[in-house]
């Protein structure tokens, strides 16, 4: 476990020293590791937090690429935001190939969105699924896929389809 941004940097700076790499590295609440005021002071820049996050993500990215030369290793980041879209999404799009977001719709359902980003041609593929929690079951109500200008929609509201 790490407590702060420096802990993440130290872990990934020494990542190549592992004899065996983990299959998955999870960093929960990634954005919380970066204190706005401390980062601004350290980098003497009003966007110091952004700089610190980019440098840390670059280090994580390079370590995971190195680990994948010998076997599968994935990085899973979580971050929480309140609002229409995360303020730092532009940073995450550069370093994270697949971003999932969960939004409540206010009616007991929630929307799970997945965006896959290709760094080479800056293309984006998106899909979304609408779920509800009914009778202690997770019910898939609706499914959308959008890739290369083509929208595929499947309405599952009349189907008896449960994900357990």
Tab-separated table of N, CA and C in Angstrom:
chain	number	residue	atom	x	y	z
A	1	UNK	N	0.832	-1.184	0.000
A	1	UNK	CA	0.000	0.000	0.000
A	1	UNK	C	0.877	1.248	0.000
A	2	UNK	N	0.402	2.269	-0.691
A	2	UNK	CA	1.107	3.548	-0.713
A	2	UNK	C	0.190	4.627	-0.146
A	3	UNK	N	0.802	5.677	0.386
A	3	UNK	CA	0.033	6.732	1.041
A	3	UNK	C	-0.094	8.008	0.221
A	4	UNK	N	0.811	8.189	-0.728
A	4	UNK	CA	0.800	9.452	-1.452
A	4	UNK	C	1.431	9.272	-2.826
A	5	UNK	N	1.485	10.380	-3.548
A	5	UNK	CA	2.048	10.392	-4.900
A	5	UNK	C	3.491	9.886	-4.919
A	6	UNK	N	4.270	10.257	-3.923
A	6	UNK	CA	5.664	9.808	-3.851
A	6	UNK	C	5.739	8.291	-3.707
A	7	UNK	N	4.825	7.709	-2.961
A	7	UNK	CA	4.781	6.254	-2.815
A	7	UNK	C	4.507	5.558	-4.136
A	8	UNK	N	3.608	6.133	-4.934
A	8	UNK	CA	3.320	5.571	-6.262
A	8	UNK	C	4.569	5.647	-7.129
A	9	UNK	N	5.228	6.801	-7.117
A	9	UNK	CA	6.437	6.976	-7.931
A	9	UNK	C	7.536	6.002	-7.521
A	10	UNK	N	7.750	5.842	-6.230
A	10	UNK	CA	8.782	4.914	-5.753
A	10	UNK	C	8.460	3.483	-6.157
A	11	UNK	N	7.195	3.103	-6.033
A	11	UNK	CA	6.791	1.739	-6.393
A	11	UNK	C	7.071	1.460	-7.869
A	12	UNK	N	6.639	2.375	-8.742
A	12	UNK	CA	6.817	2.136	-10.173
A	12	UNK	C	8.244	2.391	-10.645
A	13	UNK	N	9.001	3.221	-9.948
A	13	UNK	CA	10.409	3.421	-10.301
A	13	UNK	C	11.211	2.146	-10.072
A	14	UNK	N	10.796	1.344	-9.100
A	14	UNK	CA	11.483	0.081	-8.797
A	14	UNK	C	10.747	-1.128	-9.373
A	15	UNK	N	9.735	-0.890	-10.172
A	15	UNK	CA	8.895	-1.966	-10.700
A	15	UNK	C	9.698	-2.985	-11.501
A	16	UNK	N	10.673	-2.510	-12.259
A	16	UNK	CA	11.479	-3.395	-13.106
A	16	UNK	C	12.320	-4.377	-12.289
A	17	UNK	N	12.444	-4.156	-10.985
A	17	UNK	CA	13.238	-5.042	-10.133
A	17	UNK	C	12.481	-6.303	-9.706
A	18	UNK	N	11.193	-6.355	-9.970
A	18	UNK	CA	10.410	-7.543	-9.621
A	18	UNK	C	10.912	-8.756	-10.406
A	19	UNK	N	11.000	-9.896	-9.738
A	19	UNK	CA	11.298	-11.138	-10.452
A	19	UNK	C	10.084	-11.577	-11.262
A	20	UNK	N	8.916	-11.438	-10.663
A	20	UNK	CA	7.651	-11.713	-11.344
A	20	UNK	C	6.761	-10.494	-11.164
A	21	UNK	N	6.089	-10.116	-12.239
A	21	UNK	CA	5.227	-8.941	-12.181
A	21	UNK	C	3.810	-9.346	-11.817
A	22	UNK	N	3.098	-8.486	-11.110
A	22	UNK	CA	1.701	-8.798	-10.796
A	22	UNK	C	0.857	-8.762	-12.071
A	23	UNK	N	-0.227	-9.486	-12.062
A	23	UNK	CA	-1.138	-9.477	-13.208
A	23	UNK	C	-1.875	-8.142	-13.265
A	24	UNK	N	-2.193	-7.599	-12.105
A	24	UNK	CA	-2.910	-6.327	-12.036
A	24	UNK	C	-2.374	-5.478	-10.888
A	25	UNK	N	-2.201	-4.201	-11.156
A	25	UNK	CA	-1.873	-3.225	-10.124
A	25	UNK	C	-3.071	-2.286	-10.032
A	26	UNK	N	-3.607	-2.120	-8.825
A	26	UNK	CA	-4.795	-1.291	-8.625
A	26	UNK	C	-4.421	-0.052	-7.814
A	27	UNK	N	-4.778	1.102	-8.347
A	27	UNK	CA	-4.614	2.361	-7.618
A	27	UNK	C	-6.009	2.952	-7.459
A	28	UNK	N	-6.516	2.908	-6.245
A	28	UNK	CA	-7.869	3.390	-5.958
A	28	UNK	C	-7.833	4.885	-5.652
A	29	UNK	N	-8.797	5.616	-6.169
A	29	UNK	CA	-8.892	7.069	-5.965
A	29	UNK	C	-7.593	7.775	-6.343
A	30	UNK	N	-7.148	7.536	-7.556
A	30	UNK	CA	-5.872	8.057	-8.048
A	30	UNK	C	-5.728	9.562	-7.821
A	31	UNK	N	-6.738	10.327	-8.166
A	31	UNK	CA	-6.655	11.780	-8.043
A	31	UNK	C	-6.459	12.272	-6.623
A	32	UNK	N	-6.901	11.473	-5.644
A	32	UNK	CA	-6.765	11.878	-4.242
A	32	UNK	C	-5.320	11.858	-3.753
A	33	UNK	N	-4.431	11.212	-4.482
A	33	UNK	CA	-3.020	11.169	-4.088
A	33	UNK	C	-2.302	12.493	-4.379
A	34	UNK	N	-2.959	13.392	-5.103
A	34	UNK	CA	-2.316	14.621	-5.561
A	34	UNK	C	-3.010	15.833	-4.949
A	35	UNK	N	-2.395	16.407	-3.935
A	35	UNK	CA	-2.936	17.583	-3.266
A	35	UNK	C	-2.659	18.820	-4.118
A	36	UNK	N	-3.714	19.559	-4.422
A	36	UNK	CA	-3.608	20.722	-5.309
A	36	UNK	C	-2.542	21.713	-4.835
A	37	UNK	N	-2.610	22.130	-3.586
A	37	UNK	CA	-1.688	23.154	-3.077
A	37	UNK	C	-0.244	22.659	-3.059
A	38	UNK	N	-0.025	21.448	-2.572
A	38	UNK	CA	1.341	20.907	-2.529
A	38	UNK	C	1.946	20.799	-3.922
A	39	UNK	N	1.151	20.340	-4.879
A	39	UNK	CA	1.659	20.195	-6.252
A	39	UNK	C	1.956	21.553	-6.878
A	40	UNK	N	1.103	22.543	-6.618
A	40	UNK	CA	1.354	23.888	-7.149
A	40	UNK	C	2.644	24.464	-6.587
A	41	UNK	N	2.885	24.252	-5.300
A	41	UNK	CA	4.109	24.758	-4.673
A	41	UNK	C	5.338	24.021	-5.193
A	42	UNK	N	5.246	22.700	-5.314
A	42	UNK	CA	6.391	21.904	-5.750
A	42	UNK	C	6.821	22.266	-7.166
A	43	UNK	N	5.853	22.447	-8.064
A	43	UNK	CA	6.175	22.739	-9.460
A	43	UNK	C	6.150	24.237	-9.770
A	44	UNK	N	5.808	25.054	-8.753
A	44	UNK	CA	5.716	26.497	-8.941
A	44	UNK	C	4.886	26.831	-10.176
A	45	UNK	N	3.719	26.192	-10.243
A	45	UNK	CA	2.863	26.310	-11.413
A	45	UNK	C	1.415	26.129	-10.966
A	46	UNK	N	0.496	26.963	-11.459
A	46	UNK	CA	-0.905	26.797	-11.068
A	46	UNK	C	-1.495	25.454	-11.508
A	47	UNK	N	-0.893	24.832	-12.509
A	47	UNK	CA	-1.353	23.509	-12.960
A	47	UNK	C	-0.421	22.412	-12.461
A	48	UNK	N	0.166	22.630	-11.301
A	48	UNK	CA	1.110	21.673	-10.730
A	48	UNK	C	0.512	20.298	-10.517
A	49	UNK	N	-0.750	20.244	-10.126
A	49	UNK	CA	-1.401	18.945	-9.918
A	49	UNK	C	-1.466	18.164	-11.227
A	50	UNK	N	-1.824	18.854	-12.313
A	50	UNK	CA	-1.860	18.207	-13.626
A	50	UNK	C	-0.482	17.672	-14.001
A	51	UNK	N	0.552	18.487	-13.772
A	51	UNK	CA	1.921	18.060	-14.085
A	51	UNK	C	2.320	16.829	-13.276
A	52	UNK	N	2.001	16.847	-11.998
A	52	UNK	CA	2.346	15.711	-11.139
A	52	UNK	C	1.624	14.449	-11.592
A	53	UNK	N	0.358	14.585	-11.959
A	53	UNK	CA	-0.407	13.422	-12.411
A	53	UNK	C	0.149	12.874	-13.723
A	54	UNK	N	0.483	13.758	-14.655
A	54	UNK	CA	1.029	13.323	-15.947
A	54	UNK	C	2.355	12.598	-15.752
A	55	UNK	N	3.220	13.148	-14.937
A	55	UNK	CA	4.521	12.502	-14.697
A	55	UNK	C	4.353	11.139	-14.037
A	56	UNK	N	3.426	11.046	-13.108
A	56	UNK	CA	3.188	9.769	-12.430
A	56	UNK	C	2.574	8.760	-13.392
A	57	UNK	N	1.606	9.192	-14.199
A	57	UNK	CA	0.995	8.282	-15.174
A	57	UNK	C	2.013	7.811	-16.211
A	58	UNK	N	2.917	8.692	-16.624
A	58	UNK	CA	3.957	8.296	-17.577
A	58	UNK	C	4.854	7.220	-16.975
A	59	UNK	N	5.212	7.383	-15.715
A	59	UNK	CA	6.032	6.385	-15.027
A	59	UNK	C	5.285	5.053	-14.918
A	60	UNK	N	4.016	5.109	-14.536
A	60	UNK	CA	3.190	3.893	-14.442
A	60	UNK	C	3.099	3.210	-15.805
A	61	UNK	N	2.841	4.004	-16.828
A	61	UNK	CA	2.691	3.485	-18.194
A	61	UNK	C	3.960	2.761	-18.652
A	62	UNK	N	5.107	3.375	-18.441
A	62	UNK	CA	6.371	2.755	-18.843
A	62	UNK	C	6.632	1.466	-18.076
A	63	UNK	N	6.309	1.449	-16.796
A	63	UNK	CA	6.510	0.242	-15.989
A	63	UNK	C	5.612	-0.891	-16.469
A	64	UNK	N	4.374	-0.587	-16.794
A	64	UNK	CA	3.439	-1.615	-17.259
A	64	UNK	C	3.860	-2.130	-18.636
A	65	UNK	N	4.320	-1.258	-19.506
A	65	UNK	CA	4.826	-1.698	-20.816
A	65	UNK	C	5.997	-2.655	-20.625
A	66	UNK	N	6.908	-2.324	-19.722
A	66	UNK	CA	8.053	-3.199	-19.438
A	66	UNK	C	7.579	-4.555	-18.918
A	67	UNK	N	6.634	-4.547	-18.003
A	67	UNK	CA	6.128	-5.799	-17.430
A	67	UNK	C	5.449	-6.657	-18.486
A	68	UNK	N	4.766	-6.042	-19.436
A	68	UNK	CA	4.058	-6.788	-20.473
A	68	UNK	C	4.991	-7.456	-21.478
A	69	UNK	N	6.268	-7.148	-21.418
A	69	UNK	CA	7.233	-7.836	-22.279
A	69	UNK	C	7.432	-9.282	-21.841
A	70	UNK	N	7.144	-9.571	-20.574
A	70	UNK	CA	7.334	-10.936	-20.062
A	70	UNK	C	6.023	-11.645	-19.749
A	71	UNK	N	4.943	-10.923	-19.651
A	71	UNK	CA	3.646	-11.524	-19.341
A	71	UNK	C	2.605	-10.446	-19.151
A	72	UNK	N	1.355	-10.855	-19.009
A	72	UNK	CA	0.291	-9.855	-18.883
A	72	UNK	C	0.355	-9.107	-17.552
A	73	UNK	N	0.242	-7.806	-17.634
A	73	UNK	CA	0.206	-6.945	-16.448
A	73	UNK	C	-0.649	-5.737	-16.807
A	74	UNK	N	-1.650	-5.470	-15.992
A	74	UNK	CA	-2.559	-4.360	-16.268
A	74	UNK	C	-2.569	-3.380	-15.103
A	75	UNK	N	-2.836	-2.140	-15.424
A	75	UNK	CA	-2.979	-1.093	-14.424
A	75	UNK	C	-4.443	-0.690	-14.378
A	76	UNK	N	-5.036	-0.728	-13.195
A	76	UNK	CA	-6.422	-0.326	-12.992
A	76	UNK	C	-6.433	0.874	-12.053
A	77	UNK	N	-6.928	1.996	-12.563
A	77	UNK	CA	-7.042	3.210	-11.760
A	77	UNK	C	-8.512	3.495	-11.523
A	78	UNK	N	-8.831	3.982	-10.347
A	78	UNK	CA	-10.183	4.497	-10.120
A	78	UNK	C	-10.054	5.948	-9.699
A	79	UNK	N	-11.051	6.724	-10.042
A	79	UNK	CA	-11.100	8.116	-9.630
A	79	UNK	C	-12.565	8.491	-9.496
A	80	UNK	N	-12.848	9.367	-8.577
A	80	UNK	CA	-14.219	9.789	-8.325
A	80	UNK	C	-14.361	11.249	-8.703
A	81	UNK	N	-15.436	11.559	-9.385
A	81	UNK	CA	-15.724	12.953	-9.705
A	81	UNK	C	-17.221	13.175	-9.565
A	82	UNK	N	-17.587	14.402	-9.341
A	82	UNK	CA	-18.992	14.768	-9.233
A	82	UNK	C	-19.252	15.851	-10.264
A	83	UNK	N	-20.093	15.559	-11.224
A	83	UNK	CA	-20.379	16.527	-12.272
A	83	UNK	C	-20.565	15.822	-13.592
A	84	UNK	N	-20.580	16.605	-14.672
A	84	UNK	CA	-20.841	16.053	-15.995
A	84	UNK	C	-19.709	15.173	-16.500
A	85	UNK	N	-18.490	15.625	-16.353
A	85	UNK	CA	-17.351	14.829	-16.806
A	85	UNK	C	-16.158	15.160	-15.925
A	86	UNK	N	-15.249	14.211	-15.773
A	86	UNK	CA	-14.088	14.503	-14.927
A	86	UNK	C	-13.235	15.608	-15.544
A	87	UNK	N	-12.800	16.508	-14.701
A	87	UNK	CA	-12.006	17.650	-15.157
A	87	UNK	C	-10.699	17.207	-15.794
A	88	UNK	N	-10.168	16.108	-15.347
A	88	UNK	CA	-8.864	15.662	-15.834
A	88	UNK	C	-8.966	14.558	-16.883
A	89	UNK	N	-10.128	14.437	-17.524
A	89	UNK	CA	-10.313	13.384	-18.521
A	89	UNK	C	-9.288	13.483	-19.649
A	90	UNK	N	-8.902	14.696	-20.028
A	90	UNK	CA	-7.923	14.854	-21.106
A	90	UNK	C	-6.593	14.210	-20.747
A	91	UNK	N	-6.230	14.224	-19.472
A	91	UNK	CA	-4.992	13.568	-19.038
A	91	UNK	C	-5.166	12.060	-19.083
A	92	UNK	N	-6.267	11.568	-18.545
A	92	UNK	CA	-6.502	10.122	-18.525
A	92	UNK	C	-6.567	9.541	-19.935
A	93	UNK	N	-7.164	10.276	-20.882
A	93	UNK	CA	-7.271	9.776	-22.258
A	93	UNK	C	-5.893	9.521	-22.873
A	94	UNK	N	-4.920	10.308	-22.478
A	94	UNK	CA	-3.570	10.154	-23.046
A	94	UNK	C	-2.873	8.899	-22.533
A	95	UNK	N	-3.112	8.526	-21.280
A	95	UNK	CA	-2.345	7.463	-20.652
A	95	UNK	C	-3.132	6.183	-20.394
A	96	UNK	N	-4.445	6.237	-20.444
A	96	UNK	CA	-5.283	5.082	-20.133
A	96	UNK	C	-6.047	4.693	-21.393
A	97	UNK	N	-5.953	3.429	-21.805
A	97	UNK	CA	-6.565	3.007	-23.063
A	97	UNK	C	-8.060	2.743	-22.961
A	98	UNK	N	-8.557	2.419	-21.796
A	98	UNK	CA	-9.980	2.134	-21.638
A	98	UNK	C	-10.483	2.804	-20.362
A	99	UNK	N	-11.471	3.676	-20.514
A	99	UNK	CA	-12.009	4.421	-19.383
A	99	UNK	C	-13.475	4.055	-19.206
A	100	UNK	N	-13.833	3.672	-17.984
A	100	UNK	CA	-15.215	3.352	-17.640
A	100	UNK	C	-15.744	4.440	-16.721
A	101	UNK	N	-16.970	4.850	-16.939
A	101	UNK	CA	-17.604	5.795	-16.017
A	101	UNK	C	-18.979	5.260	-15.648
A	102	UNK	N	-19.378	5.530	-14.419
A	102	UNK	CA	-20.676	5.099	-13.918
A	102	UNK	C	-21.430	6.343	-13.478
A	103	UNK	N	-22.639	6.509	-14.004
A	103	UNK	CA	-23.465	7.659	-13.662
A	103	UNK	C	-24.849	7.172	-13.263
A	104	UNK	N	-25.378	7.716	-12.187
A	104	UNK	CA	-26.750	7.422	-11.801
A	104	UNK	C	-27.701	8.240	-12.649
A	105	UNK	N	-28.885	7.678	-12.942
A	105	UNK	CA	-29.858	8.436	-13.727
A	105	UNK	C	-31.000	8.978	-12.869
A	106	UNK	N	-30.920	8.762	-11.568
A	106	UNK	CA	-31.922	9.297	-10.668
A	106	UNK	C	-33.186	8.477	-10.547
A	107	UNK	N	-33.312	7.437	-11.313
A	107	UNK	CA	-34.528	6.611	-11.292
A	107	UNK	C	-34.224	5.192	-10.830
A	108	UNK	N	-33.179	5.009	-10.074
A	108	UNK	CA	-32.821	3.673	-9.616
A	108	UNK	C	-31.966	2.900	-10.595
A	109	UNK	N	-31.620	3.523	-11.698
A	109	UNK	CA	-30.759	2.887	-12.693
A	109	UNK	C	-29.439	3.642	-12.759
A	110	UNK	N	-28.468	3.034	-13.385
A	110	UNK	CA	-27.206	3.721	-13.619
A	110	UNK	C	-26.682	3.338	-14.981
A	111	UNK	N	-25.866	4.210	-15.540
A	111	UNK	CA	-25.316	4.041	-16.872
A	111	UNK	C	-23.825	3.770	-16.759
A	112	UNK	N	-23.381	2.658	-17.311
A	112	UNK	CA	-21.965	2.304	-17.364
A	112	UNK	C	-21.479	2.604	-18.773
A	113	UNK	N	-20.513	3.516	-18.891
A	113	UNK	CA	-19.964	3.893	-20.194
A	113	UNK	C	-18.521	3.430	-20.280
A	114	UNK	N	-18.154	2.924	-21.444
A	114	UNK	CA	-16.779	2.503	-21.699
A	114	UNK	C	-16.287	3.230	-22.933
A	115	UNK	N	-15.150	3.881	-22.813
A	115	UNK	CA	-14.503	4.536	-23.945
A	115	UNK	C	-13.128	3.922	-24.110
A	116	UNK	N	-12.848	3.421	-25.303
A	116	UNK	CA	-11.532	2.870	-25.616
A	116	UNK	C	-10.819	3.855	-26.516
A	117	UNK	N	-9.587	4.164	-26.162
A	117	UNK	CA	-8.809	5.147	-26.899
A	117	UNK	C	-7.607	4.478	-27.530
A	118	UNK	N	-7.381	4.807	-28.787
A	118	UNK	CA	-6.204	4.327	-29.493
A	118	UNK	C	-5.244	5.497	-29.624
A	119	UNK	N	-4.087	5.387	-29.012
A	119	UNK	CA	-3.116	6.469	-29.027
A	119	UNK	C	-2.549	6.762	-30.397
A	120	UNK	N	-2.536	5.756	-31.281
A	120	UNK	CA	-1.918	5.936	-32.590
A	120	UNK	C	-2.714	6.889	-33.475
A	121	UNK	N	-4.015	6.660	-33.595
A	121	UNK	CA	-4.792	7.490	-34.507
A	121	UNK	C	-5.838	8.336	-33.783
A	122	UNK	N	-5.745	8.388	-32.472
A	122	UNK	CA	-6.647	9.188	-31.639
A	122	UNK	C	-8.112	8.833	-31.850
A	123	UNK	N	-8.390	7.610	-32.295
A	123	UNK	CA	-9.778	7.204	-32.476
A	123	UNK	C	-10.362	6.760	-31.145
A	124	UNK	N	-11.672	6.847	-31.070
A	124	UNK	CA	-12.358	6.497	-29.835
A	124	UNK	C	-13.534	5.587	-30.167
A	125	UNK	N	-13.665	4.505	-29.410
A	125	UNK	CA	-14.822	3.614	-29.509
A	125	UNK	C	-15.551	3.691	-28.183
A	126	UNK	N	-16.858	3.859	-28.258
A	126	UNK	CA	-17.631	4.000	-27.031
A	126	UNK	C	-18.750	2.973	-26.994
A	127	UNK	N	-19.067	2.531	-25.795
A	127	UNK	CA	-20.235	1.690	-25.587
A	127	UNK	C	-20.821	2.055	-24.237
A	128	UNK	N	-22.100	1.799	-24.087
A	128	UNK	CA	-22.741	2.083	-22.811
A	128	UNK	C	-23.794	1.027	-22.535
A	129	UNK	N	-24.034	0.810	-21.271
A	129	UNK	CA	-25.052	-0.142	-20.841
A	129	UNK	C	-25.810	0.478	-19.681
A	130	UNK	N	-27.120	0.332	-19.711
A	130	UNK	CA	-27.945	0.854	-18.629
A	130	UNK	C	-28.366	-0.314	-17.751
A	131	UNK	N	-28.097	-0.180	-16.469
A	131	UNK	CA	-28.411	-1.224	-15.501
A	131	UNK	C	-29.379	-0.682	-14.463
A	132	UNK	N	-30.135	-1.591	-13.876
A	132	UNK	CA	-30.922	-1.230	-12.700
A	132	UNK	C	-30.774	-2.345	-11.677
A	133	UNK	N	-30.971	-1.971	-10.450
A	133	UNK	CA	-30.929	-2.962	-9.381
A	133	UNK	C	-32.371	-3.180	-8.956
A	134	UNK	N	-32.895	-4.342	-9.292
A	134	UNK	CA	-34.286	-4.665	-8.983
A	134	UNK	C	-34.333	-6.029	-8.317
A	135	UNK	N	-35.020	-6.093	-7.199
A	135	UNK	CA	-35.191	-7.362	-6.490
A	135	UNK	C	-33.857	-8.040	-6.218
A	136	UNK	N	-32.852	-7.259	-5.860
A	136	UNK	CA	-31.513	-7.730	-5.525
A	136	UNK	C	-30.787	-8.360	-6.711
A	137	UNK	N	-31.226	-8.057	-7.908
A	137	UNK	CA	-30.554	-8.508	-9.119
A	137	UNK	C	-30.047	-7.292	-9.875
A	138	UNK	N	-28.951	-7.459	-10.551
A	138	UNK	CA	-28.447	-6.430	-11.441
A	138	UNK	C	-29.016	-6.736	-12.817
A	139	UNK	N	-29.859	-5.841	-13.342
A	139	UNK	CA	-30.568	-6.089	-14.591
A	139	UNK	C	-30.017	-5.159	-15.670
A	140	UNK	N	-29.601	-5.745	-16.791
A	140	UNK	CA	-29.161	-4.967	-17.941
A	140	UNK	C	-30.398	-4.553	-18.723
A	141	UNK	N	-30.634	-3.242	-18.834
A	141	UNK	CA	-31.834	-2.739	-19.494
A	141	UNK	C	-31.599	-2.333	-20.941
A	142	UNK	N	-30.419	-1.832	-21.256
A	142	UNK	CA	-30.188	-1.224	-22.554
A	142	UNK	C	-28.699	-1.282	-22.878
A	143	UNK	N	-28.363	-1.404	-24.161
A	143	UNK	CA	-26.969	-1.519	-24.570
A	143	UNK	C	-26.747	-0.713	-25.844
A	144	UNK	N	-25.706	0.127	-25.865
A	144	UNK	CA	-25.346	0.929	-27.037
A	144	UNK	C	-23.878	0.707	-27.350
A	145	UNK	N	-23.550	0.609	-28.627
A	145	UNK	CA	-22.158	0.580	-29.077
A	145	UNK	C	-21.997	1.631	-30.160
A	146	UNK	N	-20.901	2.368	-30.092
A	146	UNK	CA	-20.624	3.384	-31.092
A	146	UNK	C	-19.161	3.266	-31.483
A	147	UNK	N	-18.928	2.893	-32.727
A	147	UNK	CA	-17.553	2.775	-33.217
A	147	UNK	C	-17.518	3.174	-34.681
A	148	UNK	N	-16.566	3.992	-35.021
A	148	UNK	CA	-16.336	4.414	-36.405
A	148	UNK	C	-17.600	4.956	-37.074
A	149	UNK	N	-18.333	5.761	-36.329
A	149	UNK	CA	-19.497	6.415	-36.905
A	149	UNK	C	-20.738	5.552	-37.000
A	150	UNK	N	-20.718	4.338	-36.463
A	150	UNK	CA	-21.863	3.434	-36.536
A	150	UNK	C	-22.394	3.206	-35.127
A	151	UNK	N	-23.674	3.442	-34.948
A	151	UNK	CA	-24.315	3.237	-33.657
A	151	UNK	C	-25.119	1.950	-33.704
A	152	UNK	N	-24.870	1.072	-32.752
A	152	UNK	CA	-25.638	-0.158	-32.603
A	152	UNK	C	-26.398	-0.044	-31.297
A	153	UNK	N	-27.690	-0.302	-31.335
A	153	UNK	CA	-28.513	-0.177	-30.135
A	153	UNK	C	-29.312	-1.460	-29.949
A	154	UNK	N	-29.339	-1.933	-28.733
A	154	UNK	CA	-30.111	-3.121	-28.387
A	154	UNK	C	-30.919	-2.784	-27.148
A	155	UNK	N	-32.244	-2.760	-27.273
A	155	UNK	CA	-33.117	-2.460	-26.139
A	155	UNK	C	-33.455	-3.762	-25.441
A	156	UNK	N	-33.032	-3.883	-24.207
A	156	UNK	CA	-33.226	-5.123	-23.457
A	156	UNK	C	-34.288	-4.990	-22.381
A	157	UNK	N	-35.067	-3.921	-22.409
A	157	UNK	CA	-36.026	-3.693	-21.328
A	157	UNK	C	-37.099	-4.769	-21.263
A	158	UNK	N	-37.390	-5.421	-22.375
A	158	UNK	CA	-38.430	-6.453	-22.355
A	158	UNK	C	-37.859	-7.853	-22.158
A	159	UNK	N	-36.544	-7.971	-22.065
A	159	UNK	CA	-35.909	-9.280	-21.895
A	159	UNK	C	-35.753	-9.603	-20.417
A	160	UNK	N	-35.788	-10.855	-20.093
A	160	UNK	CA	-35.551	-11.302	-18.720
A	160	UNK	C	-34.094	-11.737	-18.629
A	161	UNK	N	-33.198	-10.763	-18.535
A	161	UNK	CA	-31.759	-11.002	-18.584
A	161	UNK	C	-31.141	-10.448	-17.317
A	162	UNK	N	-30.534	-11.299	-16.524
A	162	UNK	CA	-29.955	-10.871	-15.257
A	162	UNK	C	-28.473	-11.192	-15.233
A	163	UNK	N	-27.699	-10.294	-14.675
A	163	UNK	CA	-26.277	-10.532	-14.462
A	163	UNK	C	-26.094	-10.763	-12.981
A	164	UNK	N	-25.588	-11.912	-12.611
A	164	UNK	CA	-25.420	-12.251	-11.196
A	164	UNK	C	-23.970	-12.196	-10.795
